[in-house]
Coordinates of C-alpha atoms and ligand atoms in Angstrom, one line a residue:
X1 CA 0.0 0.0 0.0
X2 CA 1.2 3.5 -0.9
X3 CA 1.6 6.2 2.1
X4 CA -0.9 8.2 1.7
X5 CA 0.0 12.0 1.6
X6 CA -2.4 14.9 3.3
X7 CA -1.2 18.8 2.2
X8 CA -3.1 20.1 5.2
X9 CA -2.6 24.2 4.5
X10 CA -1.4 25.0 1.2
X11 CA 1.7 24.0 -0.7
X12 CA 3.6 25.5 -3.9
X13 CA 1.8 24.0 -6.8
X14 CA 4.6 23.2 -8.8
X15 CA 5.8 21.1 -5.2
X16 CA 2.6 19.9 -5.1
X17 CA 2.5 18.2 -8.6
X18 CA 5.8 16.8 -8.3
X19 CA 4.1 15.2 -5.3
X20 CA 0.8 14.1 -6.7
X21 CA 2.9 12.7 -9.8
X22 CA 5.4 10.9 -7.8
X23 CA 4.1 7.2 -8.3
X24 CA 5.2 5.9 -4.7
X25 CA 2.5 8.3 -2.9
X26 CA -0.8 8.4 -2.7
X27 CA -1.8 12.3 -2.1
X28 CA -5.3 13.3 -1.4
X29 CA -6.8 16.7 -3.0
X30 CA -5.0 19.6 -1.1
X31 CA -7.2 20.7 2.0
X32 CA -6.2 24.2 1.6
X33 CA -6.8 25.3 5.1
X34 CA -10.2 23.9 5.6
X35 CA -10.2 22.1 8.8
X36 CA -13.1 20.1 8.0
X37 CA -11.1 18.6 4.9
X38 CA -8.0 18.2 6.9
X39 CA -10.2 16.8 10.5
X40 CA -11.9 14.0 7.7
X41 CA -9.0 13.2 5.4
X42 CA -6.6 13.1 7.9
X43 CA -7.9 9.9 9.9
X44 CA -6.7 8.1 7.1
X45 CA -3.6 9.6 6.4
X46 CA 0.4 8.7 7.0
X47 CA 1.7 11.5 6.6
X48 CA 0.3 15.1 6.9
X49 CA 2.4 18.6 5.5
X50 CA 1.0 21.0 7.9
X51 CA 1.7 25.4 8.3
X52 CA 0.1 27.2 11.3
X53 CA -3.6 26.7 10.4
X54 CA -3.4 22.8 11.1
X55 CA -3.4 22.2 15.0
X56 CA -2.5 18.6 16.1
X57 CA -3.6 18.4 19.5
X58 CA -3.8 15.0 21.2
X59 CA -7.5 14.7 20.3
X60 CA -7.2 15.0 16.5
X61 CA -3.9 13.1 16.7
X62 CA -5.6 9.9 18.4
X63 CA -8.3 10.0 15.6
X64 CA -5.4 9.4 12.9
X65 CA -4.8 6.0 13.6
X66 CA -2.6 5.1 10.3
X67 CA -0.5 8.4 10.8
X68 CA 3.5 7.7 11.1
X69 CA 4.8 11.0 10.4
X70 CA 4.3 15.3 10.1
X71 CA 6.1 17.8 8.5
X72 CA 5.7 21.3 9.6
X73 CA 6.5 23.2 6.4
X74 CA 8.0 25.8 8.1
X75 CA 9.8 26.7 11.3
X76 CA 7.8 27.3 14.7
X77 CA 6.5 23.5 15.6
X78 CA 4.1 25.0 18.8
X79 CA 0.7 24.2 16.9
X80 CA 1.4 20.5 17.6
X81 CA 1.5 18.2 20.3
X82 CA 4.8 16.8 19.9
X83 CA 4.7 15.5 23.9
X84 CA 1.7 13.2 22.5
X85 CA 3.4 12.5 19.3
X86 CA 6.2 11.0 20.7
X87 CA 3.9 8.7 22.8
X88 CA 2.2 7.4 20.3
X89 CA 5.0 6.9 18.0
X90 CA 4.3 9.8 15.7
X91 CA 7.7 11.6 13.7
X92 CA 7.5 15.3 13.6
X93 CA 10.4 17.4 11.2
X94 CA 10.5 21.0 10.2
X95 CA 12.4 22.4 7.2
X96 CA 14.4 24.6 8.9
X97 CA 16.0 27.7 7.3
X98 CA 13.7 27.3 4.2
X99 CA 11.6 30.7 4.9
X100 CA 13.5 32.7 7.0
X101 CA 14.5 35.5 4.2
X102 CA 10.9 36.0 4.0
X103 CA 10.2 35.7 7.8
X104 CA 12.7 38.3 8.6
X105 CA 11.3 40.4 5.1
X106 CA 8.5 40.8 6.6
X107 CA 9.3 41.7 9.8
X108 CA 11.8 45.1 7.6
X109 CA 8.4 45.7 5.8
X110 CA 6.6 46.2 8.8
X111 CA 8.7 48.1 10.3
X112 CA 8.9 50.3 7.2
X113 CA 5.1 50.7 7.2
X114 CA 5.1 51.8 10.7
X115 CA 7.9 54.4 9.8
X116 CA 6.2 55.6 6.8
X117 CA 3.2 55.1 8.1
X118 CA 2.3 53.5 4.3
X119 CA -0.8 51.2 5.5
X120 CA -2.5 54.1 7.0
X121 CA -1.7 56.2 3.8
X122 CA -3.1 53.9 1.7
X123 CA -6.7 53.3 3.6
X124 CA -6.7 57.6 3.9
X125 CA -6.0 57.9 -0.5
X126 CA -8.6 55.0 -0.7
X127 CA -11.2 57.9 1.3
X128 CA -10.0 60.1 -1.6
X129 CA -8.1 62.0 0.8
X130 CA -4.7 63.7 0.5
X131 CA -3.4 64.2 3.8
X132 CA 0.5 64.6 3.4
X133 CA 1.4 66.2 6.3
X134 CA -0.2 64.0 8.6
X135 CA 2.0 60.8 7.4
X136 CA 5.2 62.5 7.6
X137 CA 7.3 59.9 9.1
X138 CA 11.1 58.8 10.5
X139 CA 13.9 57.6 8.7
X140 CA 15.1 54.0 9.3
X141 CA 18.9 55.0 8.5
X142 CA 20.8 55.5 11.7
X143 CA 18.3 54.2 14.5
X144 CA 18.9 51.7 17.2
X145 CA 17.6 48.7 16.6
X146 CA 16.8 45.4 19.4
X147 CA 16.1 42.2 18.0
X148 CA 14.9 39.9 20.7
X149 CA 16.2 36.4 19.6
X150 CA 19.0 36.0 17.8
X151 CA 19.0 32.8 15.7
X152 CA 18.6 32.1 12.3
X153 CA 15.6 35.0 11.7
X154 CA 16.7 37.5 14.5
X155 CA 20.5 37.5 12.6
X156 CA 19.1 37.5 9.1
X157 CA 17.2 40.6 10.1
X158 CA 20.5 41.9 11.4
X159 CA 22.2 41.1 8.0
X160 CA 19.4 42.9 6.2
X161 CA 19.2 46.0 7.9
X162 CA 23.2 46.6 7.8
X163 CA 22.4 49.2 4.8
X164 CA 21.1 51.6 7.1
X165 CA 24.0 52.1 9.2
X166 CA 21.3 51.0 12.5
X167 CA 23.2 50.8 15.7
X168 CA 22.1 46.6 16.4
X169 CA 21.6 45.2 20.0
X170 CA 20.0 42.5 20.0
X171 CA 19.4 40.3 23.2
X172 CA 19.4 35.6 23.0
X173 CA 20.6 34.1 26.2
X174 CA 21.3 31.4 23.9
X175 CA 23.0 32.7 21.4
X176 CA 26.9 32.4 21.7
X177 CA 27.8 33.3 18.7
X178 CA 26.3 35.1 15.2
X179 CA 27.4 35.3 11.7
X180 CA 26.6 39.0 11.3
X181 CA 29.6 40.6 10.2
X182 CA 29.0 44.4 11.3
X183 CA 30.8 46.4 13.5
X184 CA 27.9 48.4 15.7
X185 CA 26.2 45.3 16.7
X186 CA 26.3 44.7 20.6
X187 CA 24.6 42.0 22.8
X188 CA 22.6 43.1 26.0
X189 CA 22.6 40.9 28.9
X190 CA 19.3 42.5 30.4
X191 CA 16.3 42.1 28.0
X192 CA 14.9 45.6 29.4
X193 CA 17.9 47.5 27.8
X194 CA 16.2 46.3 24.8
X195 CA 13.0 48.4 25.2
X196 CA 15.3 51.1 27.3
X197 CA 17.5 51.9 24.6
X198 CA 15.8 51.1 21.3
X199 CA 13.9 53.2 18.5
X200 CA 12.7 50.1 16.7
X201 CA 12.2 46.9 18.8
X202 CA 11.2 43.0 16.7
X203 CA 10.7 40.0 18.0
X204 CA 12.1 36.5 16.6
X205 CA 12.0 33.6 19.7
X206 CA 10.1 30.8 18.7
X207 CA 6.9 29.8 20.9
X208 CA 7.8 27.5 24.4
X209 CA 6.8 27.3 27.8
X210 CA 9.6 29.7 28.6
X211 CA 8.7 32.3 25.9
X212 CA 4.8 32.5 26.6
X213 CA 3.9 35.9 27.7
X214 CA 7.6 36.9 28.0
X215 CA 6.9 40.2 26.8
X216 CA 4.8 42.3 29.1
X217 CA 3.6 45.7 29.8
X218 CA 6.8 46.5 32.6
X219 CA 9.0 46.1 29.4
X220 CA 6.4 48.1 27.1
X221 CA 6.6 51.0 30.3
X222 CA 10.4 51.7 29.6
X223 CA 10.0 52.0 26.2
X224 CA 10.8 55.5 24.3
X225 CA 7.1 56.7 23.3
X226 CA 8.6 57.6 19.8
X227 CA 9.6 54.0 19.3
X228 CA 8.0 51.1 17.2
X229 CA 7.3 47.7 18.2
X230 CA 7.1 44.6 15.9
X231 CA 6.2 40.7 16.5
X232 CA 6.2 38.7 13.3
X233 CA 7.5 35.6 15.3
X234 CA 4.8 34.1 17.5
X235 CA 1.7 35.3 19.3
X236 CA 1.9 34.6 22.5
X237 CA 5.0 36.0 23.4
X238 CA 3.5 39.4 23.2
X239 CA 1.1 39.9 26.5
X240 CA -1.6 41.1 23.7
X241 CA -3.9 43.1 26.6
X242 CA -0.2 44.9 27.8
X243 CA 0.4 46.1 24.2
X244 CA -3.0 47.0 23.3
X245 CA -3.4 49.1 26.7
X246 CA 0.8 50.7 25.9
X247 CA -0.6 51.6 22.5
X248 CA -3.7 53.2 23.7
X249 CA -1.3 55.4 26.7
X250 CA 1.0 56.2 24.0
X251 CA 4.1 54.1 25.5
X252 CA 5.1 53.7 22.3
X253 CA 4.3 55.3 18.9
X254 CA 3.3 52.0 16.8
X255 CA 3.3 48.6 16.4
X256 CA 2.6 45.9 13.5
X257 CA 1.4 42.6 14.7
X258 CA 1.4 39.6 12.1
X259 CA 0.8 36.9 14.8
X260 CA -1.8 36.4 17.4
X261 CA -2.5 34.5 21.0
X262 CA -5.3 33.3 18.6
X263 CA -5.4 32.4 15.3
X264 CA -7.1 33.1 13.1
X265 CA -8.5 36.1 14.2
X266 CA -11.3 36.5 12.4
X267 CA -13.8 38.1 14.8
X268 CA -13.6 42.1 15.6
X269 CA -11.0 42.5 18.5
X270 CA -9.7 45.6 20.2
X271 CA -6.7 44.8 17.9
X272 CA -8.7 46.0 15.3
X273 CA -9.6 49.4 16.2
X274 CA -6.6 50.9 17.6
X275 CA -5.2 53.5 14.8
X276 CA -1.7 53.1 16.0
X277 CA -1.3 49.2 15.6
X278 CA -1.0 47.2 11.8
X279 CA -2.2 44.1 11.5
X280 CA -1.2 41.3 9.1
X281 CA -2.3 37.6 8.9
X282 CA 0.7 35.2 9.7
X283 CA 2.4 36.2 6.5
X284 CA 6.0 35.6 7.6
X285 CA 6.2 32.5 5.8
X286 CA 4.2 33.5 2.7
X287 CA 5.7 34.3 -0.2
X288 CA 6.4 32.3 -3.6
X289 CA 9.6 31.6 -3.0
X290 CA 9.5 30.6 0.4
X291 CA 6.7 28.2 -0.6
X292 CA 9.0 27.1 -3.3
X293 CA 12.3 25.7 -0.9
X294 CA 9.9 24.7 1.7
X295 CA 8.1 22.2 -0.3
X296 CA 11.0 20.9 -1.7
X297 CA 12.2 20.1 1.8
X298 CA 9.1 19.0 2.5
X299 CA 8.7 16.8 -0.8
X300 CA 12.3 15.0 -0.1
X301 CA 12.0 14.7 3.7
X302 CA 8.6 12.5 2.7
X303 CA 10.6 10.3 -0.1
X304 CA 13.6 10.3 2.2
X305 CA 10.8 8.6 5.3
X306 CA 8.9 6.6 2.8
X307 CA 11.1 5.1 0.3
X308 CA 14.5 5.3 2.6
X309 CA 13.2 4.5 6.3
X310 CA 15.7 8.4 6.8
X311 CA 14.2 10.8 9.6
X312 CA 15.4 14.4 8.4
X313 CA 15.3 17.4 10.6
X314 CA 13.8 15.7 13.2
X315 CA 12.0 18.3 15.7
X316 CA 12.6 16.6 19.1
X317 CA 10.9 17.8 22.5
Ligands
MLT401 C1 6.9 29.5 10.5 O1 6.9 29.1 11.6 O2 7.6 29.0 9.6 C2 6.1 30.7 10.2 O3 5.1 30.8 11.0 C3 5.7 30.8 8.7 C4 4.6 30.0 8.2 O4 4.5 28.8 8.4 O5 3.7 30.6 7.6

């Protein structure tokens, strides 16, 4: 019998032909983010190529009684239960690296938009208004930056920004060593000196039990109120009722959010209505080309399981 192959949340086409056409699988239909798809094809499934949108908690995991193996195509691994998988004998991998330059794109764009203040420019020309001095905004060139995490996002962020001369802190208990080759770039020991000393503040740590609501309103209080803050990494890391109350008593100028303590948001939250906070739906991760070198990690981490009994990037707990 051929594994049988469930793309849970969306895949590169061309990725997802090569898969469908690959004689030694059997792949369903993509699901395309419909849960009900993925909760009734994935019962019957060996392997499952999930993003965020797909949550394997022990429930839906003990309903998938043929399933052997997961790949998270993409980095952060929280939205499964890897404690339960590894009980019940379920593989879980990653393909790490493959969408970082868009991860930590992202998180540059956003902090452009709040500079330039472009989103809320756009929505005020869409009114058929023409309000220039009121989105006059800062320069990127020369501003201290702190990036909280510094692995493979948090440096690639570093790397990116160089070409504005930024004074970089950037503060990773874990890090010991980076591959940023730039002269004003300093680690801080104390995470507040982060939000003390910088004019644009972004977040890269990955979801765990020692990240969850790490950022809180005592480090949004010694913030500069002219600063910007940006999470693009995970949502809750970010105490969302601290930032939404520091937004609101001007503790800082802005913020961009593209992840959320729930997702995905679709009802109305205070989130929404605060004119000093952009939002954005998880698109770190989403861009053609990332898409691309993810699925092809994907696509030969499944032949490498299935055909060669070979467990690449395994995510362990
Ligand atoms: C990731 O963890 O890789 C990001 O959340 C991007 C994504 O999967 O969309």
């Amino acid at each position: 019998m051929k594994p049988k192959i469930l793309v849970c949340d969306g895949m590169s086409s061309d990725i997802f032909n090569k898969l469908k056409n690959n004689e030694n699988f059997d792949v369903y239909p993509e699901a395309k983010n419909s849960q009900e798809v993925v909760a009734k094809e994935a019962v019957e499934a060996d392997a499952l190529v999930i993003r965020s949108a797909t949550k394997p908690n022990q429930e839906f995991l003990d309903k998938c009684k043929n399933l052997k193996y997961i790949i998270r195509a993409g980095e952060g691994t929280d939205n499964i239960d890897k404690v339960h998988c590894k009980e019940i004998g379920i593989k879980v991998s990653n393909t790490p690296g493959a969408n970082n330059n868009s991860a930590a794109e992202h998180a540059i764009s956003l902090m452009f938009t709040l500079l330039r203040k472009t989103a809320w420019a756009n929505s005020s020309m869409q009114e058929g208004k023409w309000e220039k001095s009121k989105f006059s905004g800062n320069e990127m060139t020369n501003k201290t930056v702190g990036i909280i995490g510094f692995g493979r996002i948090g440096q690639l962020v570093a790397k990116r920004l160089t070409g504005f001369d930024p004074e970089i802190l950037y503060f990773d208990p874990y890090a010991s060593s980076h591959s940023v080759n730039y002269d004003n770039i300093t680690r801080v020991e104390n995470l507040d000196d982060i939000f003390k000393k910088s004019d644009v503040i972004t977040v890269h740590v990955p979801l765990m039990e020692k990240t969850k609501n790490f950022i809180t309103k005592n480090h949004f209080d010694l913030m500069n109120s002219s600063a910007i803050f940006v999470n693009a990494a995970r949502g809750g890391i970010v105490n969302e009722q601290d930032l939404i109350d520091a937004l609101k008593e001007g503790k800082m100028k802005a913020a961009a959010l593209d992840v959320f303590s729930t997702e995905p948001l679709k009802e109305k939250t205070e989130l929404h209505s605060l004119e000093n906070l952009v939002l954005t739906p998880h698109l770190g991760g989403s861009t053609a080309e990332a898409q691309y070198r993810v699925g092809e990690m994907a696509y030969h981490q499944l032949k490498e399981f299935f055909n060669n009994g070979n467990l690449l990037n395994e995510v362990r707990i």
